PDB file of C-alpha atoms in Angstrom:
ATOM      1  CA  MET A   1      99.396 171.513 191.416  1.00 57.00           C
ATOM      2  CA  ASN A   2      97.166 171.779 194.479  1.00 73.00           C
ATOM      3  CA  ASP A   3      95.609 174.992 195.761  1.00 72.00           C
ATOM      4  CA  VAL A   4      98.303 175.589 198.394  1.00 78.00           C
ATOM      5  CA  THR A   5     101.088 175.289 195.830  1.00 81.00           C
ATOM      6  CA  ILE A   6      99.327 177.721 193.518  1.00 82.00           C
ATOM      7  CA  LEU A   7      98.750 180.146 196.386  1.00 83.00           C
ATOM      8  CA  LEU A   8     102.391 180.068 197.518  1.00 86.00           C
ATOM      9  CA  GLY A   9     103.757 180.245 193.981  1.00 87.00           C
ATOM     10  CA  SER A  10     101.621 183.258 193.196  1.00 87.00           C
ATOM     11  CA  ALA A  11     102.679 184.901 196.470  1.00 88.00           C
ATOM     12  CA  PHE A  12     106.365 184.478 195.582  1.00 90.00           C
ATOM     13  CA  LEU A  13     105.758 186.029 192.183  1.00 90.00           C
ATOM     14  CA  LEU A  14     103.768 188.942 193.585  1.00 90.00           C
ATOM     15  CA  MET A  15     106.232 189.721 196.355  1.00 93.00           C
ATOM     16  CA  THR A  16     109.149 190.203 193.964  1.00 95.00           C
ATOM     17  CA  PRO A  17     108.379 193.796 192.850  1.00 95.00           C
ATOM     18  CA  ILE A  18     107.702 194.993 196.375  1.00 94.00           C
ATOM     19  CA  LEU A  19     110.784 193.242 197.770  1.00 96.00           C
ATOM     20  CA  LEU A  20     113.035 194.912 195.196  1.00 97.00           C
ATOM     21  CA  ALA A  21     111.462 198.305 195.866  1.00 97.00           C
ATOM     22  CA  SER A  22     111.687 197.955 199.637  1.00 96.00           C
ATOM     23  CA  LEU A  23     115.375 196.967 199.431  1.00 97.00           C
ATOM     24  CA  GLY A  24     116.090 200.102 197.432  1.00 97.00           C
ATOM     25  CA  GLU A  25     114.127 202.242 199.875  1.00 97.00           C
ATOM     26  CA  ILE A  26     116.001 200.756 202.837  1.00 97.00           C
ATOM     27  CA  VAL A  27     119.346 201.773 201.318  1.00 97.00           C
ATOM     28  CA  ILE A  28     118.069 205.290 200.612  1.00 97.00           C
ATOM     29  CA  GLU A  29     116.495 205.876 204.015  1.00 96.00           C
ATOM     30  CA  ARG A  30     119.524 204.526 205.837  1.00 96.00           C
ATOM     31  CA  SER A  31     121.484 207.412 204.318  1.00 96.00           C
ATOM     32  CA  GLY A  32     119.043 210.000 205.647  1.00 95.00           C
ATOM     33  CA  THR A  33     116.758 210.613 202.651  1.00 96.00           C
ATOM     34  CA  LEU A  34     113.008 210.013 202.823  1.00 95.00           C
ATOM     35  CA  ASN A  35     112.154 208.920 199.290  1.00 95.00           C
ATOM     36  CA  ILE A  36     108.427 209.520 198.922  1.00 95.00           C
ATOM     37  CA  ALA A  37     109.080 209.480 195.153  1.00 96.00           C
ATOM     38  CA  ILE A  38     109.337 205.676 195.254  1.00 97.00           C
ATOM     39  CA  GLU A  39     105.969 205.267 193.518  1.00 96.00           C
ATOM     40  CA  GLY A  40     107.029 207.467 190.622  1.00 96.00           C
ATOM     41  CA  VAL A  41     110.367 205.678 190.257  1.00 97.00           C
ATOM     42  CA  MET A  42     108.605 202.301 190.181  1.00 97.00           C
ATOM     43  CA  LEU A  43     106.142 203.516 187.558  1.00 96.00           C
ATOM     44  CA  SER A  44     109.010 204.897 185.499  1.00 96.00           C
ATOM     45  CA  GLY A  45     110.719 201.500 185.719  1.00 96.00           C
ATOM     46  CA  CYS A  46     107.536 199.896 184.410  1.00 95.00           C
ATOM     47  CA  PHE A  47     107.514 202.335 181.524  1.00 94.00           C
ATOM     48  CA  ALA A  48     111.183 201.778 180.672  1.00 94.00           C
ATOM     49  CA  ALA A  49     110.756 198.008 180.571  1.00 93.00           C
ATOM     50  CA  ALA A  50     107.566 198.220 178.521  1.00 91.00           C
ATOM     51  CA  GLY A  51     109.249 200.649 176.135  1.00 90.00           C
ATOM     52  CA  MET A  52     112.001 198.120 175.480  1.00 90.00           C
ATOM     53  CA  LEU A  53     109.379 195.447 174.844  1.00 87.00           C
ATOM     54  CA  GLN A  54     107.796 197.759 172.283  1.00 86.00           C
ATOM     55  CA  LEU A  55     111.197 197.796 170.577  1.00 84.00           C
ATOM     56  CA  LYS A  56     111.085 193.978 170.490  1.00 81.00           C
ATOM     57  CA  SER A  57     113.827 193.440 173.057  1.00 83.00           C
ATOM     58  CA  SER A  58     113.923 190.340 175.233  1.00 85.00           C
ATOM     59  CA  LEU A  59     112.284 190.316 178.648  1.00 87.00           C
ATOM     60  CA  LEU A  60     115.582 190.187 180.535  1.00 88.00           C
ATOM     61  CA  VAL A  61     117.007 193.072 178.482  1.00 91.00           C
ATOM     62  CA  ALA A  62     113.855 195.072 179.206  1.00 91.00           C
ATOM     63  CA  ALA A  63     114.319 194.475 182.924  1.00 93.00           C
ATOM     64  CA  ALA A  64     118.049 195.251 182.771  1.00 94.00           C
ATOM     65  CA  VAL A  65     117.474 198.604 181.045  1.00 95.00           C
ATOM     66  CA  SER A  66     115.367 199.745 183.983  1.00 95.00           C
ATOM     67  CA  ILE A  67     118.434 199.583 186.264  1.00 97.00           C
ATOM     68  CA  PRO A  68     120.496 202.425 184.714  1.00 97.00           C
ATOM     69  CA  PHE A  69     117.250 204.285 184.027  1.00 97.00           C
ATOM     70  CA  GLY A  70     116.448 204.151 187.725  1.00 97.00           C
ATOM     71  CA  GLY A  71     119.990 205.257 188.516  1.00 97.00           C
ATOM     72  CA  LEU A  72     119.469 208.354 186.377  1.00 97.00           C
ATOM     73  CA  LEU A  73     116.256 209.113 188.248  1.00 97.00           C
ATOM     74  CA  GLY A  74     118.239 208.726 191.454  1.00 97.00           C
ATOM     75  CA  LEU A  75     120.620 211.437 190.224  1.00 97.00           C
ATOM     76  CA  VAL A  76     117.662 213.709 189.496  1.00 97.00           C
ATOM     77  CA  LEU A  77     116.243 213.144 192.973  1.00 97.00           C
ATOM     78  CA  ALA A  78     119.695 213.661 194.500  1.00 97.00           C
ATOM     79  CA  TRP A  79     119.927 217.021 192.742  1.00 97.00           C
ATOM     80  CA  LEU A  80     116.538 217.973 194.198  1.00 96.00           C
ATOM     81  CA  PHE A  81     116.832 216.537 197.707  1.00 96.00           C
ATOM     82  CA  VAL A  82     120.562 216.716 198.392  1.00 95.00           C
ATOM     83  CA  GLY A  83     121.724 219.516 196.103  1.00 93.00           C
ATOM     84  CA  ARG A  84     118.775 221.908 196.146  1.00 93.00           C
ATOM     85  CA  ARG A  85     117.575 220.723 199.603  1.00 93.00           C
ATOM     86  CA  ILE A  86     113.893 220.926 198.686  1.00 94.00           C
ATOM     87  CA  ASN A  87     111.281 219.483 201.037  1.00 94.00           C
ATOM     88  CA  GLN A  88     111.509 215.745 200.481  1.00 95.00           C
ATOM     89  CA  ILE A  89     107.847 215.000 201.139  1.00 94.00           C
ATOM     90  CA  VAL A  90     106.490 217.731 198.872  1.00 95.00           C
ATOM     91  CA  GLY A  91     109.132 217.042 196.225  1.00 96.00           C
ATOM     92  CA  GLY A  92     108.417 213.315 196.325  1.00 96.00           C
ATOM     93  CA  VAL A  93     104.685 213.830 195.872  1.00 96.00           C
ATOM     94  CA  MET A  94     105.297 216.200 192.956  1.00 96.00           C
ATOM     95  CA  PHE A  95     107.670 213.679 191.354  1.00 97.00           C
ATOM     96  CA  ASN A  96     105.022 210.951 191.648  1.00 96.00           C
ATOM     97  CA  LEU A  97     102.434 213.157 189.961  1.00 96.00           C
ATOM     98  CA  LEU A  98     104.890 214.090 187.220  1.00 96.00           C
ATOM     99  CA  ALA A  99     105.784 210.435 186.619  1.00 96.00           C
ATOM    100  CA  LEU A 100     102.113 209.453 186.411  1.00 95.00           C
ATOM    101  CA  GLY A 101     101.236 212.266 184.023  1.00 95.00           C
ATOM    102  CA  LEU A 102     104.297 211.927 181.810  1.00 95.00           C
ATOM    103  CA  THR A 103     104.136 208.139 181.450  1.00 94.00           C
ATOM    104  CA  THR A 104     100.409 208.340 180.687  1.00 93.00           C
ATOM    105  CA  LEU A 105     101.031 210.981 178.015  1.00 93.00           C
ATOM    106  CA  LEU A 106     103.888 209.056 176.401  1.00 91.00           C
ATOM    107  CA  PHE A 107     101.899 205.829 176.543  1.00 89.00           C
ATOM    108  CA  SER A 108      98.938 207.332 174.706  1.00 87.00           C
ATOM    109  CA  SER A 109     101.227 208.992 172.170  1.00 84.00           C
ATOM    110  CA  PHE A 110     103.702 206.262 171.282  1.00 80.00           C
ATOM    111  CA  PHE A 111     102.590 202.897 172.616  1.00 77.00           C
ATOM    112  CA  LYS A 112     100.410 200.370 170.874  1.00 67.00           C
ATOM    113  CA  SER A 113      97.796 199.938 173.559  1.00 56.00           C
ATOM    114  CA  ASP A 114      96.488 196.701 172.125  1.00 51.00           C
ATOM    115  CA  SER A 115      99.844 194.913 172.133  1.00 53.00           C
ATOM    116  CA  LEU A 116     100.598 192.478 174.942  1.00 56.00           C
ATOM    117  CA  GLY A 117     103.976 190.901 175.533  1.00 61.00           C
ATOM    118  CA  ALA A 118     104.697 187.533 177.071  1.00 64.00           C
ATOM    119  CA  VAL A 119     105.876 187.305 180.663  1.00 72.00           C
ATOM    120  CA  GLU A 120     109.185 185.766 181.671  1.00 75.00           C
ATOM    121  CA  SER A 121     109.293 181.989 181.519  1.00 77.00           C
ATOM    122  CA  ARG A 122     109.943 179.922 184.632  1.00 83.00           C
ATOM    123  CA  VAL A 123     113.283 178.391 185.553  1.00 84.00           C
ATOM    124  CA  SER A 124     112.966 175.064 187.325  1.00 85.00           C
ATOM    125  CA  ILE A 125     115.730 174.197 189.804  1.00 86.00           C
ATOM    126  CA  PRO A 126     116.512 170.472 189.612  1.00 85.00           C
ATOM    127  CA  LEU A 127     115.613 168.352 192.638  1.00 82.00           C
ATOM    128  CA  LEU A 128     114.384 171.316 194.697  1.00 81.00           C
ATOM    129  CA  SER A 129     111.422 171.853 192.389  1.00 83.00           C
ATOM    130  CA  GLN A 130     110.332 168.270 193.089  1.00 84.00           C
ATOM    131  CA  ILE A 131     109.779 168.890 196.817  1.00 87.00           C
ATOM    132  CA  PRO A 132     106.089 168.308 197.613  1.00 84.00           C
ATOM    133  CA  VAL A 133     103.877 171.396 197.950  1.00 79.00           C
ATOM    134  CA  ILE A 134     106.638 174.036 198.151  1.00 85.00           C
ATOM    135  CA  GLY A 135     108.864 172.738 195.349  1.00 85.00           C
ATOM    136  CA  LYS A 136     106.875 174.155 192.439  1.00 85.00           C
ATOM    137  CA  ALA A 137     105.961 177.248 194.457  1.00 84.00           C
ATOM    138  CA  LEU A 138     109.485 178.308 195.410  1.00 87.00           C
ATOM    139  CA  PHE A 139     111.835 176.633 192.958  1.00 89.00           C
ATOM    140  CA  ASP A 140     109.947 176.862 189.670  1.00 88.00           C
ATOM    141  CA  GLN A 141     109.833 180.614 189.192  1.00 91.00           C
ATOM    142  CA  PRO A 142     111.134 183.214 186.711  1.00 91.00           C
ATOM    143  CA  LEU A 143     114.802 184.162 186.984  1.00 91.00           C
ATOM    144  CA  LEU A 144     113.991 187.655 188.236  1.00 93.00           C
ATOM    145  CA  CYS A 145     112.373 186.193 191.361  1.00 93.00           C
ATOM    146  CA  TYR A 146     115.621 184.437 192.236  1.00 94.00           C
ATOM    147  CA  ILE A 147     117.591 187.613 191.512  1.00 94.00           C
ATOM    148  CA  ALA A 148     115.389 189.521 193.977  1.00 95.00           C
ATOM    149  CA  ILE A 149     116.135 186.980 196.706  1.00 95.00           C
ATOM    150  CA  ALA A 150     119.856 187.055 195.881  1.00 96.00           C
ATOM    151  CA  LEU A 151     119.884 190.836 196.280  1.00 97.00           C
ATOM    152  CA  VAL A 152     118.761 190.536 199.909  1.00 97.00           C
ATOM    153  CA  PRO A 153     122.093 189.300 201.350  1.00 97.00           C
ATOM    154  CA  LEU A 154     123.910 191.612 198.940  1.00 97.00           C
ATOM    155  CA  ALA A 155     121.993 194.615 200.301  1.00 97.00           C
ATOM    156  CA  PHE A 156     122.631 193.432 203.851  1.00 97.00           C
ATOM    157  CA  TRP A 157     126.364 193.168 203.130  1.00 97.00           C
ATOM    158  CA  LEU A 158     126.369 196.589 201.488  1.00 96.00           C
ATOM    159  CA  LEU A 159     124.786 198.240 204.530  1.00 96.00           C
ATOM    160  CA  PHE A 160     126.374 196.315 207.387  1.00 96.00           C
ATOM    161  CA  ALA A 161     129.697 194.913 206.145  1.00 96.00           C
ATOM    162  CA  SER A 162     131.162 197.539 203.816  1.00 96.00           C
ATOM    163  CA  TRP A 163     132.700 200.972 204.221  1.00 95.00           C
ATOM    164  CA  PHE A 164     129.916 202.442 202.123  1.00 96.00           C
ATOM    165  CA  GLY A 165     127.339 200.945 204.479  1.00 96.00           C
ATOM    166  CA  LEU A 166     129.123 202.389 207.496  1.00 95.00           C
ATOM    167  CA  HIS A 167     129.184 205.838 205.919  1.00 96.00           C
ATOM    168  CA  CYS A 168     125.601 205.429 204.723  1.00 96.00           C
ATOM    169  CA  ARG A 169     124.253 204.542 208.175  1.00 96.00           C
ATOM    170  CA  ALA A 170     126.298 207.304 209.775  1.00 96.00           C
ATOM    171  CA  ALA A 171     124.960 209.837 207.265  1.00 95.00           C
ATOM    172  CA  GLY A 172     121.453 208.876 208.312  1.00 95.00           C
ATOM    173  CA  GLU A 173     122.191 209.165 212.035  1.00 94.00           C
ATOM    174  CA  ARG A 174     125.043 211.651 212.541  1.00 94.00           C
ATOM    175  CA  PRO A 175     125.977 213.355 209.257  1.00 95.00           C
ATOM    176  CA  GLU A 176     128.246 215.804 211.134  1.00 93.00           C
ATOM    177  CA  ALA A 177     130.455 212.895 212.157  1.00 92.00           C
ATOM    178  CA  VAL A 178     130.729 211.736 208.553  1.00 93.00           C
ATOM    179  CA  ASP A 179     131.709 215.209 207.443  1.00 92.00           C
ATOM    180  CA  THR A 180     134.254 215.498 210.266  1.00 90.00           C
ATOM    181  CA  VAL A 181     136.235 212.497 208.997  1.00 91.00           C
ATOM    182  CA  GLY A 182     136.390 213.973 205.513  1.00 90.00           C
ATOM    183  CA  VAL A 183     133.636 211.932 203.833  1.00 93.00           C
ATOM    184  CA  SER A 184     131.105 213.829 201.735  1.00 94.00           C
ATOM    185  CA  VAL A 185     127.607 213.462 203.189  1.00 95.00           C
ATOM    186  CA  GLU A 186     126.175 214.692 199.907  1.00 95.00           C
ATOM    187  CA  GLY A 187     128.173 212.083 198.011  1.00 95.00           C
ATOM    188  CA  VAL A 188     127.031 209.266 200.289  1.00 97.00           C
ATOM    189  CA  ARG A 189     123.377 210.267 200.040  1.00 97.00           C
ATOM    190  CA  THR A 190     123.624 210.714 196.274  1.00 97.00           C
ATOM    191  CA  SER A 191     125.189 207.262 195.899  1.00 97.00           C
ATOM    192  CA  ALA A 192     122.462 205.751 198.077  1.00 97.00           C
ATOM    193  CA  LEU A 193     119.777 207.376 195.937  1.00 97.00           C
ATOM    194  CA  VAL A 194     121.352 206.078 192.716  1.00 98.00           C
ATOM    195  CA  ILE A 195     121.708 202.527 194.069  1.00 97.00           C
ATOM    196  CA  GLY A 196     118.291 202.527 195.725  1.00 97.00           C
ATOM    197  CA  CYS A 197     116.409 203.986 192.754  1.00 97.00           C
ATOM    198  CA  ALA A 198     118.066 201.447 190.445  1.00 97.00           C
ATOM    199  CA  MET A 199     116.608 198.658 192.604  1.00 97.00           C
ATOM    200  CA  ILE A 200     113.235 200.396 192.860  1.00 97.00           C
ATOM    201  CA  SER A 201     113.090 200.837 189.093  1.00 97.00           C
ATOM    202  CA  LEU A 202     113.915 197.137 188.644  1.00 97.00           C
ATOM    203  CA  GLY A 203     111.023 196.404 190.985  1.00 96.00           C
ATOM    204  CA  GLY A 204     108.744 198.382 188.688  1.00 95.00           C
ATOM    205  CA  ALA A 205     110.102 196.602 185.632  1.00 95.00           C
ATOM    206  CA  SER A 206     109.405 193.242 187.270  1.00 94.00           C
ATOM    207  CA  ILE A 207     105.686 194.073 187.303  1.00 93.00           C
ATOM    208  CA  VAL A 208     105.804 194.242 183.517  1.00 92.00           C
ATOM    209  CA  VAL A 209     108.185 191.324 183.008  1.00 91.00           C
ATOM    210  CA  LEU A 210     106.616 188.944 185.538  1.00 90.00           C
ATOM    211  CA  GLN A 211     102.943 189.850 185.579  1.00 86.00           C
ATOM    212  CA  ALA A 212     101.510 192.201 182.970  1.00 80.00           C
ATOM    213  CA  GLY A 213     103.682 191.869 179.875  1.00 81.00           C
ATOM    214  CA  ALA A 214     102.767 195.431 178.890  1.00 84.00           C
ATOM    215  CA  PHE A 215     102.374 198.929 180.301  1.00 89.00           C
ATOM    216  CA  THR A 216      99.151 200.466 181.541  1.00 89.00           C
ATOM    217  CA  PRO A 217      98.923 203.951 183.090  1.00 90.00           C
ATOM    218  CA  GLY A 218      99.216 203.929 186.864  1.00 91.00           C
ATOM    219  CA  MET A 219      99.888 200.199 186.901  1.00 91.00           C
ATOM    220  CA  THR A 220     101.873 200.266 190.163  1.00 92.00           C
ATOM    221  CA  GLU A 221      98.610 200.971 192.024  1.00 86.00           C
ATOM    222  CA  GLY A 222     100.284 202.098 195.220  1.00 88.00           C
ATOM    223  CA  ILE A 223     102.829 199.283 195.471  1.00 91.00           C
ATOM    224  CA  GLY A 224     105.571 201.860 195.938  1.00 92.00           C
ATOM    225  CA  PHE A 225     103.894 203.200 199.047  1.00 92.00           C
ATOM    226  CA  ILE A 226     103.501 199.662 200.347  1.00 91.00           C
ATOM    227  CA  ALA A 227     107.259 199.194 199.881  1.00 93.00           C
ATOM    228  CA  LEU A 228     107.785 202.461 201.761  1.00 92.00           C
ATOM    229  CA  ALA A 229     105.807 200.994 204.658  1.00 90.00           C
ATOM    230  CA  ILE A 230     107.646 197.664 204.484  1.00 91.00           C
ATOM    231  CA  ALA A 231     110.993 199.441 204.835  1.00 92.00           C
ATOM    232  CA  MET A 232     109.771 200.808 208.157  1.00 90.00           C
ATOM    233  CA  VAL A 233     108.172 197.548 209.315  1.00 89.00           C
ATOM    234  CA  ALA A 234     111.441 195.752 208.502  1.00 91.00           C
ATOM    235  CA  ARG A 235     113.298 198.367 210.584  1.00 91.00           C
ATOM    236  CA  TRP A 236     115.517 199.134 207.607  1.00 94.00           C
ATOM    237  CA  ASN A 237     116.996 195.645 207.658  1.00 95.00           C
ATOM    238  CA  PRO A 238     117.101 193.884 204.249  1.00 96.00           C
ATOM    239  CA  LEU A 239     116.734 190.461 205.870  1.00 95.00           C
ATOM    240  CA  LEU A 240     113.515 191.456 207.654  1.00 93.00           C
ATOM    241  CA  ALA A 241     112.143 192.882 204.410  1.00 94.00           C
ATOM    242  CA  VAL A 242     111.708 189.338 203.068  1.00 95.00           C
ATOM    243  CA  PRO A 243     108.993 188.153 205.506  1.00 92.00           C
ATOM    244  CA  SER A 244     107.316 191.566 205.343  1.00 89.00           C
ATOM    245  CA  ALA A 245     107.160 191.491 201.536  1.00 92.00           C
ATOM    246  CA  ALA A 246     106.125 187.814 201.623  1.00 91.00           C
ATOM    247  CA  LEU A 247     103.198 188.702 203.892  1.00 88.00           C
ATOM    248  CA  PHE A 248     101.990 191.286 201.403  1.00 87.00           C
ATOM    249  CA  GLY A 249     102.511 188.886 198.489  1.00 87.00           C
ATOM    250  CA  LEU A 250     100.568 186.181 200.310  1.00 87.00           C
ATOM    251  CA  ALA A 251      97.707 188.564 201.060  1.00 84.00           C
ATOM    252  CA  GLN A 252      97.622 189.712 197.435  1.00 83.00           C
ATOM    253  CA  SER A 253      97.785 186.140 196.185  1.00 83.00           C
ATOM    254  CA  PHE A 254      94.957 185.136 198.504  1.00 81.00           C
ATOM    255  CA  SER A 255      92.846 188.031 197.257  1.00 77.00           C
ATOM    256  CA  PHE A 256      93.309 186.752 193.703  1.00 74.00           C
ATOM    257  CA  GLN A 257      92.756 183.098 194.576  1.00 73.00           C
ATOM    258  CA  ALA A 258      89.842 183.522 197.011  1.00 67.00           C
ATOM    259  CA  GLN A 259      87.199 182.791 194.408  1.00 57.00           C
ATOM    260  CA  THR A 260      88.973 179.708 193.047  1.00 60.00           C
ATOM    261  CA  LEU A 261      89.421 178.440 196.598  1.00 59.00           C
ATOM    262  CA  GLY A 262      85.672 178.437 197.007  1.00 58.00           C
ATOM    263  CA  ILE A 263      85.498 181.431 199.336  1.00 62.00           C
ATOM    264  CA  ASP A 264      82.789 183.310 197.483  1.00 62.00           C
ATOM    265  CA  ALA A 265      80.619 184.411 200.403  1.00 62.00           C
ATOM    266  CA  VAL A 266      82.647 187.608 200.735  1.00 64.00           C
ATOM    267  CA  PRO A 267      82.465 190.227 197.931  1.00 68.00           C
ATOM    268  CA  SER A 268      85.525 190.334 195.678  1.00 64.00           C
ATOM    269  CA  GLN A 269      86.101 193.996 196.587  1.00 70.00           C
ATOM    270  CA  VAL A 270      86.818 192.960 200.170  1.00 72.00           C
ATOM    271  CA  TRP A 271      89.471 190.489 199.049  1.00 69.00           C
ATOM    272  CA  ALA A 272      90.988 193.143 196.766  1.00 73.00           C
ATOM    273  CA  ALA A 273      91.444 195.420 199.779  1.00 78.00           C
ATOM    274  CA  LEU A 274      93.040 192.660 201.874  1.00 76.00           C
ATOM    275  CA  PRO A 275      96.717 193.366 200.962  1.00 76.00           C
ATOM    276  CA  TYR A 276      96.354 197.000 201.949  1.00 80.00           C
ATOM    277  CA  VAL A 277      94.538 196.150 205.168  1.00 82.00           C
ATOM    278  CA  VAL A 278      97.352 193.752 206.054  1.00 78.00           C
ATOM    279  CA  THR A 279      99.911 196.463 205.337  1.00 77.00           C
ATOM    280  CA  ILE A 280      98.106 199.014 207.514  1.00 81.00           C
ATOM    281  CA  ALA A 281      97.948 196.454 210.314  1.00 80.00           C
ATOM    282  CA  ALA A 282     101.666 195.719 209.948  1.00 76.00           C
ATOM    283  CA  VAL A 283     102.480 199.433 210.063  1.00 74.00           C
ATOM    284  CA  ALA A 284     100.306 199.856 213.168  1.00 76.00           C
ATOM    285  CA  ILE A 285     102.130 196.999 214.870  1.00 71.00           C
ATOM    286  CA  GLY A 286     105.538 198.285 213.835  1.00 64.00           C
ATOM    287  CA  HIS A 287     104.830 201.969 214.504  1.00 62.00           C
ATOM    288  CA  ALA A 288     107.477 202.079 217.247  1.00 61.00           C
ATOM    289  CA  ALA A 289     110.291 201.620 214.723  1.00 73.00           C
ATOM    290  CA  ARG A 290     112.762 204.468 215.098  1.00 81.00           C
ATOM    291  CA  TYR A 291     113.623 206.329 211.944  1.00 87.00           C
ATOM    292  CA  PRO A 292     117.239 207.357 211.424  1.00 90.00           C
ATOM    293  CA  ASP A 293     117.767 210.576 213.382  1.00 91.00           C
ATOM    294  CA  ALA A 294     118.760 212.688 210.396  1.00 92.00           C
ATOM    295  CA  ILE A 295     116.194 211.390 207.910  1.00 93.00           C
ATOM    296  CA  ALA A 296     114.645 214.080 205.700  1.00 90.00           C
ATOM    297  CA  VAL A 297     116.961 216.667 207.292  1.00 90.00           C
ATOM    298  CA  PRO A 298     119.097 218.461 204.684  1.00 89.00           C
ATOM    299  CA  PHE A 299     122.751 218.555 205.644  1.00 88.00           C
ATOM    300  CA  THR A 300     124.531 221.892 205.727  1.00 81.00           C
ATOM    301  CA  ARG A 301     128.252 221.879 206.319  1.00 76.00           C
ATOM    302  CA  ARG A 302     129.346 224.190 209.099  1.00 68.00           C
ATOM    303  CA  GLU A 303     132.228 226.366 208.067  1.00 55.00           C
ATOM    304  CA  SER A 304     135.068 226.444 210.560  1.00 47.00           C
ATOM    305  CA  ALA A 305     135.875 229.812 212.048  1.00 40.00           C
TER     306      ALA A 305
END
């Protein structure tokens, strides 16, 4: 494979976790919840997948377990944000710190730190994988990469072509209207948190299954916050999340491949910072995106006189 194919293939692989996380965040924020806890949910998904690998499960089973695990975390966050109505920014930061501390403690106590698992094998799509340059990059990837892409139209349908999506978007803009027609705003936001956190947790698990093969403390390294930014840059549209996540994946891939491409005049630390610089630039360009009107605003039902 030539350098371009390697670069694009690596970008596709690296974009998968952030695409999954950003899709989950889009669903959550559309309902009116600002999920700053995305980093902690991703890290917890990493831990769940790695824990299954420690139990000698298959890679796909390890990834699958992270889905209900993330859903349970969504219920916890729903109890905090929707039920108890705590400040979503402060609560999200505290959740991230708790997730980091707890996973680090459990890792040092129960994990075999010297054990490394294999990453998911690639699935080659006949004919398409033979296309010059892009064939191997796009159509010779692990199954989870294809699943992430398949979830994009599914998330779009869920938000824009289903009754749940209509209620979800209304809960993020005009929750009073949702309540007026007899739909529970709390129920809609709780459901969005469960669905979104399940996808975010799967994004965390994909870091283990696709890249690392094992758990290391703090291994998300801010990817959750990047996904938070991508949700805004994509204007909470699952389809627009794909090019945004691909841009980050390409920047991260380039930072890894810069030395092999012969670009060694610039220190490696500069290339390592490139994905985050690109994200900051994208956020600066997309700063005019309008958040849902009721985001991070707890809903209180007005009792009729």
